[in-house]
Amino acid sequence: EKQMAKLSNIIEGGSYFAKVYEAVPDYNEKQSIERGEPGSGKYQWEINLAVDKEIFEAFENEGFNAGMKEAGRASYTDKPVITFIKWASDYKGNPNTNPPIMDLNKNPLSIEDRIENGSIVRVQWKAYEYGKNTRYKRPMLVAVQVVELNEPTVSEDEVAF
């Protein structure tokens, strides 16, 4: 009898490609922009969280099937990755508020506080289910608390001062 990990609404892990200060085009919109076609016009905030296997499995056991990458599928980590997103506007087109980003003392962070890859963060999230024919269940981004900011990595041939 395997012990099921209790799924907390706050998950800690390693942050990768955090786009949490300014909304970015979603996947479909990005493809359209690259092809010079009108797109979905959908923008989102997003953060990729490298998590322990137990956490990933707990999400799978709860039926999450969107934003989920098994271990080995992400090029930047050997851990499983969960992508948390928040859409920049609701289905009626009204703007949503930015997800709050804060430090351990709950001070708000801003775009100057770059969340470098590998930084340790806590993500507060909620479940969202959608889709008429195929049901999707994905974890949505509510807020981010930065536990430990990683130092920026400078490539070897880049001038570092």
mmCIF file of C-alpha atoms in Angstrom:
data_model
loop_
_atom_site.group_PDB
_atom_site.id
_atom_site.type_symbol
_atom_site.label_atom_id
_atom_site.label_comp_id
_atom_site.label_asym_id
_atom_site.label_seq_id
_atom_site.Cartn_x
_atom_site.Cartn_y
_atom_site.Cartn_z
ATOM 1 C CA GLU A 1 0.000 0.000 0.000
ATOM 2 C CA LYS A 2 1.777 3.109 -1.282
ATOM 3 C CA GLN A 3 1.460 6.219 0.866
ATOM 4 C CA MET A 4 -0.209 8.943 -1.189
ATOM 5 C CA ALA A 5 1.524 12.281 -0.824
ATOM 6 C CA LYS A 6 -0.975 14.882 0.337
ATOM 7 C CA LEU A 7 -1.178 17.578 -2.311
ATOM 8 C CA SER A 8 -0.485 20.959 -0.745
ATOM 9 C CA ASN A 9 -1.674 24.136 -2.469
ATOM 10 C CA ILE A 10 1.862 25.492 -2.026
ATOM 11 C CA ILE A 11 4.604 23.618 -3.878
ATOM 12 C CA GLU A 12 8.331 24.263 -3.513
ATOM 13 C CA GLY A 13 10.800 23.557 -6.271
ATOM 14 C CA GLY A 14 13.379 24.918 -8.697
ATOM 15 C CA SER A 15 12.174 27.728 -10.953
ATOM 16 C CA TYR A 16 12.953 27.711 -14.679
ATOM 17 C CA PHE A 17 12.041 30.328 -17.294
ATOM 18 C CA ALA A 18 9.840 32.250 -14.899
ATOM 19 C CA LYS A 19 7.707 34.762 -16.803
ATOM 20 C CA VAL A 20 5.826 36.085 -13.824
ATOM 21 C CA TYR A 21 6.239 39.865 -13.953
ATOM 22 C CA GLU A 22 4.978 40.461 -17.483
ATOM 23 C CA ALA A 23 2.573 38.261 -19.407
ATOM 24 C CA VAL A 24 4.010 36.491 -22.449
ATOM 25 C CA PRO A 25 2.239 35.055 -25.518
ATOM 26 C CA ASP A 26 0.938 31.537 -24.937
ATOM 27 C CA TYR A 27 2.164 28.675 -27.138
ATOM 28 C CA ASN A 28 -0.414 29.165 -29.930
ATOM 29 C CA GLU A 29 0.011 32.917 -29.987
ATOM 30 C CA LYS A 30 3.816 32.531 -30.152
ATOM 31 C CA GLN A 31 3.492 30.202 -33.185
ATOM 32 C CA SER A 32 1.181 32.707 -34.902
ATOM 33 C CA ILE A 33 3.510 35.653 -34.251
ATOM 34 C CA GLU A 34 6.408 33.663 -35.724
ATOM 35 C CA ARG A 35 4.338 32.857 -38.827
ATOM 36 C CA GLY A 36 3.020 36.421 -39.066
ATOM 37 C CA GLU A 37 -0.576 35.265 -38.715
ATOM 38 C CA PRO A 38 -3.345 36.552 -36.470
ATOM 39 C CA GLY A 39 -3.266 34.428 -33.331
ATOM 40 C CA SER A 40 -5.380 33.646 -30.318
ATOM 41 C CA GLY A 41 -4.279 36.893 -28.681
ATOM 42 C CA LYS A 42 -3.792 34.903 -25.491
ATOM 43 C CA TYR A 43 -1.122 35.978 -23.033
ATOM 44 C CA GLN A 44 -0.150 34.382 -19.746
ATOM 45 C CA TRP A 45 2.184 34.439 -16.802
ATOM 46 C CA GLU A 46 4.047 31.176 -16.361
ATOM 47 C CA ILE A 47 6.627 29.425 -14.235
ATOM 48 C CA ASN A 48 8.193 25.994 -14.721
ATOM 49 C CA LEU A 49 8.822 24.211 -11.442
ATOM 50 C CA ALA A 50 11.226 21.275 -11.175
ATOM 51 C CA VAL A 51 9.782 19.108 -8.409
ATOM 52 C CA ASP A 52 10.448 15.835 -6.641
ATOM 53 C CA LYS A 53 8.993 12.661 -8.115
ATOM 54 C CA GLU A 54 6.571 12.268 -5.185
ATOM 55 C CA ILE A 55 5.044 15.698 -5.798
ATOM 56 C CA PHE A 56 4.716 15.044 -9.528
ATOM 57 C CA GLU A 57 3.038 11.683 -8.878
ATOM 58 C CA ALA A 58 0.639 13.286 -6.402
ATOM 59 C CA PHE A 59 -0.471 15.699 -9.155
ATOM 60 C CA GLU A 60 -0.850 12.795 -11.611
ATOM 61 C CA ASN A 61 -2.880 10.844 -9.049
ATOM 62 C CA GLU A 62 -5.206 13.842 -8.746
ATOM 63 C CA GLY A 63 -5.808 13.706 -12.491
ATOM 64 C CA PHE A 64 -3.642 16.620 -13.655
ATOM 65 C CA ASN A 65 -2.793 16.130 -17.333
ATOM 66 C CA ALA A 66 -1.837 19.590 -18.613
ATOM 67 C CA GLY A 67 1.408 21.404 -17.814
ATOM 68 C CA MET A 68 3.015 18.138 -16.736
ATOM 69 C CA LYS A 69 6.451 16.981 -17.997
ATOM 70 C CA GLU A 70 7.837 13.677 -16.764
ATOM 71 C CA ALA A 71 11.434 13.416 -15.578
ATOM 72 C CA GLY A 72 13.851 13.564 -18.491
ATOM 73 C CA ARG A 73 11.506 15.497 -20.796
ATOM 74 C CA ALA A 74 12.835 18.952 -19.901
ATOM 75 C CA SER A 75 16.268 19.836 -21.252
ATOM 76 C CA TYR A 76 17.195 21.981 -18.238
ATOM 77 C CA THR A 77 16.643 19.524 -15.372
ATOM 78 C CA ASP A 78 16.478 15.779 -14.782
ATOM 79 C CA LYS A 79 13.492 16.250 -12.450
ATOM 80 C CA PRO A 80 9.839 16.218 -13.455
ATOM 81 C CA VAL A 81 8.499 19.697 -14.289
ATOM 82 C CA ILE A 82 5.106 21.228 -13.598
ATOM 83 C CA THR A 83 4.218 24.405 -15.492
ATOM 84 C CA PHE A 84 1.931 26.763 -13.603
ATOM 85 C CA ILE A 85 0.209 29.444 -15.675
ATOM 86 C CA LYS A 86 -2.238 32.285 -15.178
ATOM 87 C CA TRP A 87 -4.013 33.748 -18.167
ATOM 88 C CA ALA A 88 -3.608 37.498 -18.609
ATOM 89 C CA SER A 89 -7.305 37.872 -19.394
ATOM 90 C CA ASP A 90 -10.456 35.910 -18.636
ATOM 91 C CA TYR A 91 -12.617 34.264 -21.302
ATOM 92 C CA LYS A 92 -14.550 37.532 -21.756
ATOM 93 C CA GLY A 93 -11.291 39.395 -22.433
ATOM 94 C CA ASN A 94 -11.181 41.279 -19.141
ATOM 95 C CA PRO A 95 -7.633 41.684 -17.795
ATOM 96 C CA ASN A 96 -6.629 39.510 -14.846
ATOM 97 C CA THR A 97 -4.370 40.849 -12.105
ATOM 98 C CA ASN A 98 -0.678 39.919 -12.037
ATOM 99 C CA PRO A 99 0.173 37.046 -9.730
ATOM 100 C CA PRO A 100 1.787 38.489 -6.576
ATOM 101 C CA ILE A 101 5.534 37.774 -6.415
ATOM 102 C CA MET A 102 7.174 38.173 -3.013
ATOM 103 C CA ASP A 103 10.212 37.339 -0.931
ATOM 104 C CA LEU A 104 10.326 35.359 2.328
ATOM 105 C CA ASN A 105 9.316 38.463 4.301
ATOM 106 C CA LYS A 106 6.342 38.901 1.961
ATOM 107 C CA ASN A 107 7.855 42.054 0.430
ATOM 108 C CA PRO A 108 6.715 42.415 -3.179
ATOM 109 C CA LEU A 109 9.337 41.741 -5.837
ATOM 110 C CA SER A 110 9.465 43.507 -9.197
ATOM 111 C CA ILE A 111 10.889 42.867 -12.641
ATOM 112 C CA GLU A 112 14.351 44.000 -11.438
ATOM 113 C CA ASP A 113 14.372 40.962 -9.138
ATOM 114 C CA ARG A 114 15.141 38.435 -11.846
ATOM 115 C CA ILE A 115 14.241 34.904 -10.879
ATOM 116 C CA GLU A 116 17.239 33.111 -12.378
ATOM 117 C CA ASN A 117 16.918 29.474 -13.424
ATOM 118 C CA GLY A 118 17.426 27.143 -10.487
ATOM 119 C CA SER A 119 16.138 29.642 -7.923
ATOM 120 C CA ILE A 120 14.106 27.992 -5.163
ATOM 121 C CA VAL A 121 10.519 29.219 -5.069
ATOM 122 C CA ARG A 122 7.166 28.316 -3.586
ATOM 123 C CA VAL A 123 4.196 28.407 -5.917
ATOM 124 C CA GLN A 124 0.659 28.823 -4.617
ATOM 125 C CA TRP A 125 -1.750 27.276 -7.114
ATOM 126 C CA LYS A 126 -5.311 26.175 -7.721
ATOM 127 C CA ALA A 127 -6.812 23.527 -9.989
ATOM 128 C CA TYR A 128 -8.615 24.386 -13.214
ATOM 129 C CA GLU A 129 -10.504 21.976 -15.477
ATOM 130 C CA TYR A 130 -11.585 22.743 -19.013
ATOM 131 C CA GLY A 131 -12.214 21.208 -22.437
ATOM 132 C CA LYS A 132 -15.408 19.864 -23.985
ATOM 133 C CA ASN A 133 -14.232 16.630 -25.610
ATOM 134 C CA THR A 134 -10.886 16.092 -23.934
ATOM 135 C CA ARG A 135 -10.921 17.076 -20.271
ATOM 136 C CA TYR A 136 -7.840 18.986 -19.191
ATOM 137 C CA LYS A 137 -6.887 19.563 -15.603
ATOM 138 C CA ARG A 138 -4.045 21.976 -14.997
ATOM 139 C CA PRO A 139 -2.536 23.741 -12.016
ATOM 140 C CA MET A 140 -3.022 27.504 -12.269
ATOM 141 C CA LEU A 141 -0.585 30.041 -10.850
ATOM 142 C CA VAL A 142 -1.863 32.089 -7.904
ATOM 143 C CA ALA A 143 1.294 33.557 -6.327
ATOM 144 C CA VAL A 144 5.047 33.016 -6.066
ATOM 145 C CA GLN A 145 7.284 33.322 -3.017
ATOM 146 C CA VAL A 146 11.011 33.343 -3.731
ATOM 147 C CA VAL A 147 12.921 31.309 -1.145
ATOM 148 C CA GLU A 148 16.417 31.614 -2.586
ATOM 149 C CA LEU A 149 17.467 33.574 -5.671
ATOM 150 C CA ASN A 150 20.121 31.906 -7.796
ATOM 151 C CA GLU A 151 23.097 33.984 -8.912
ATOM 152 C CA PRO A 152 22.938 34.864 -12.601
ATOM 153 C CA THR A 153 25.070 32.558 -14.713
ATOM 154 C CA VAL A 154 27.328 34.282 -17.203
ATOM 155 C CA SER A 155 28.527 32.327 -20.213
ATOM 156 C CA GLU A 156 32.298 31.956 -20.372
ATOM 157 C CA ASP A 157 32.863 34.203 -23.381
ATOM 158 C CA GLU A 158 30.649 36.975 -22.045
ATOM 159 C CA VAL A 159 32.259 39.948 -20.341
ATOM 160 C CA ALA A 160 31.201 39.565 -16.733
ATOM 161 C CA PHE A 161 31.929 43.058 -15.373
#
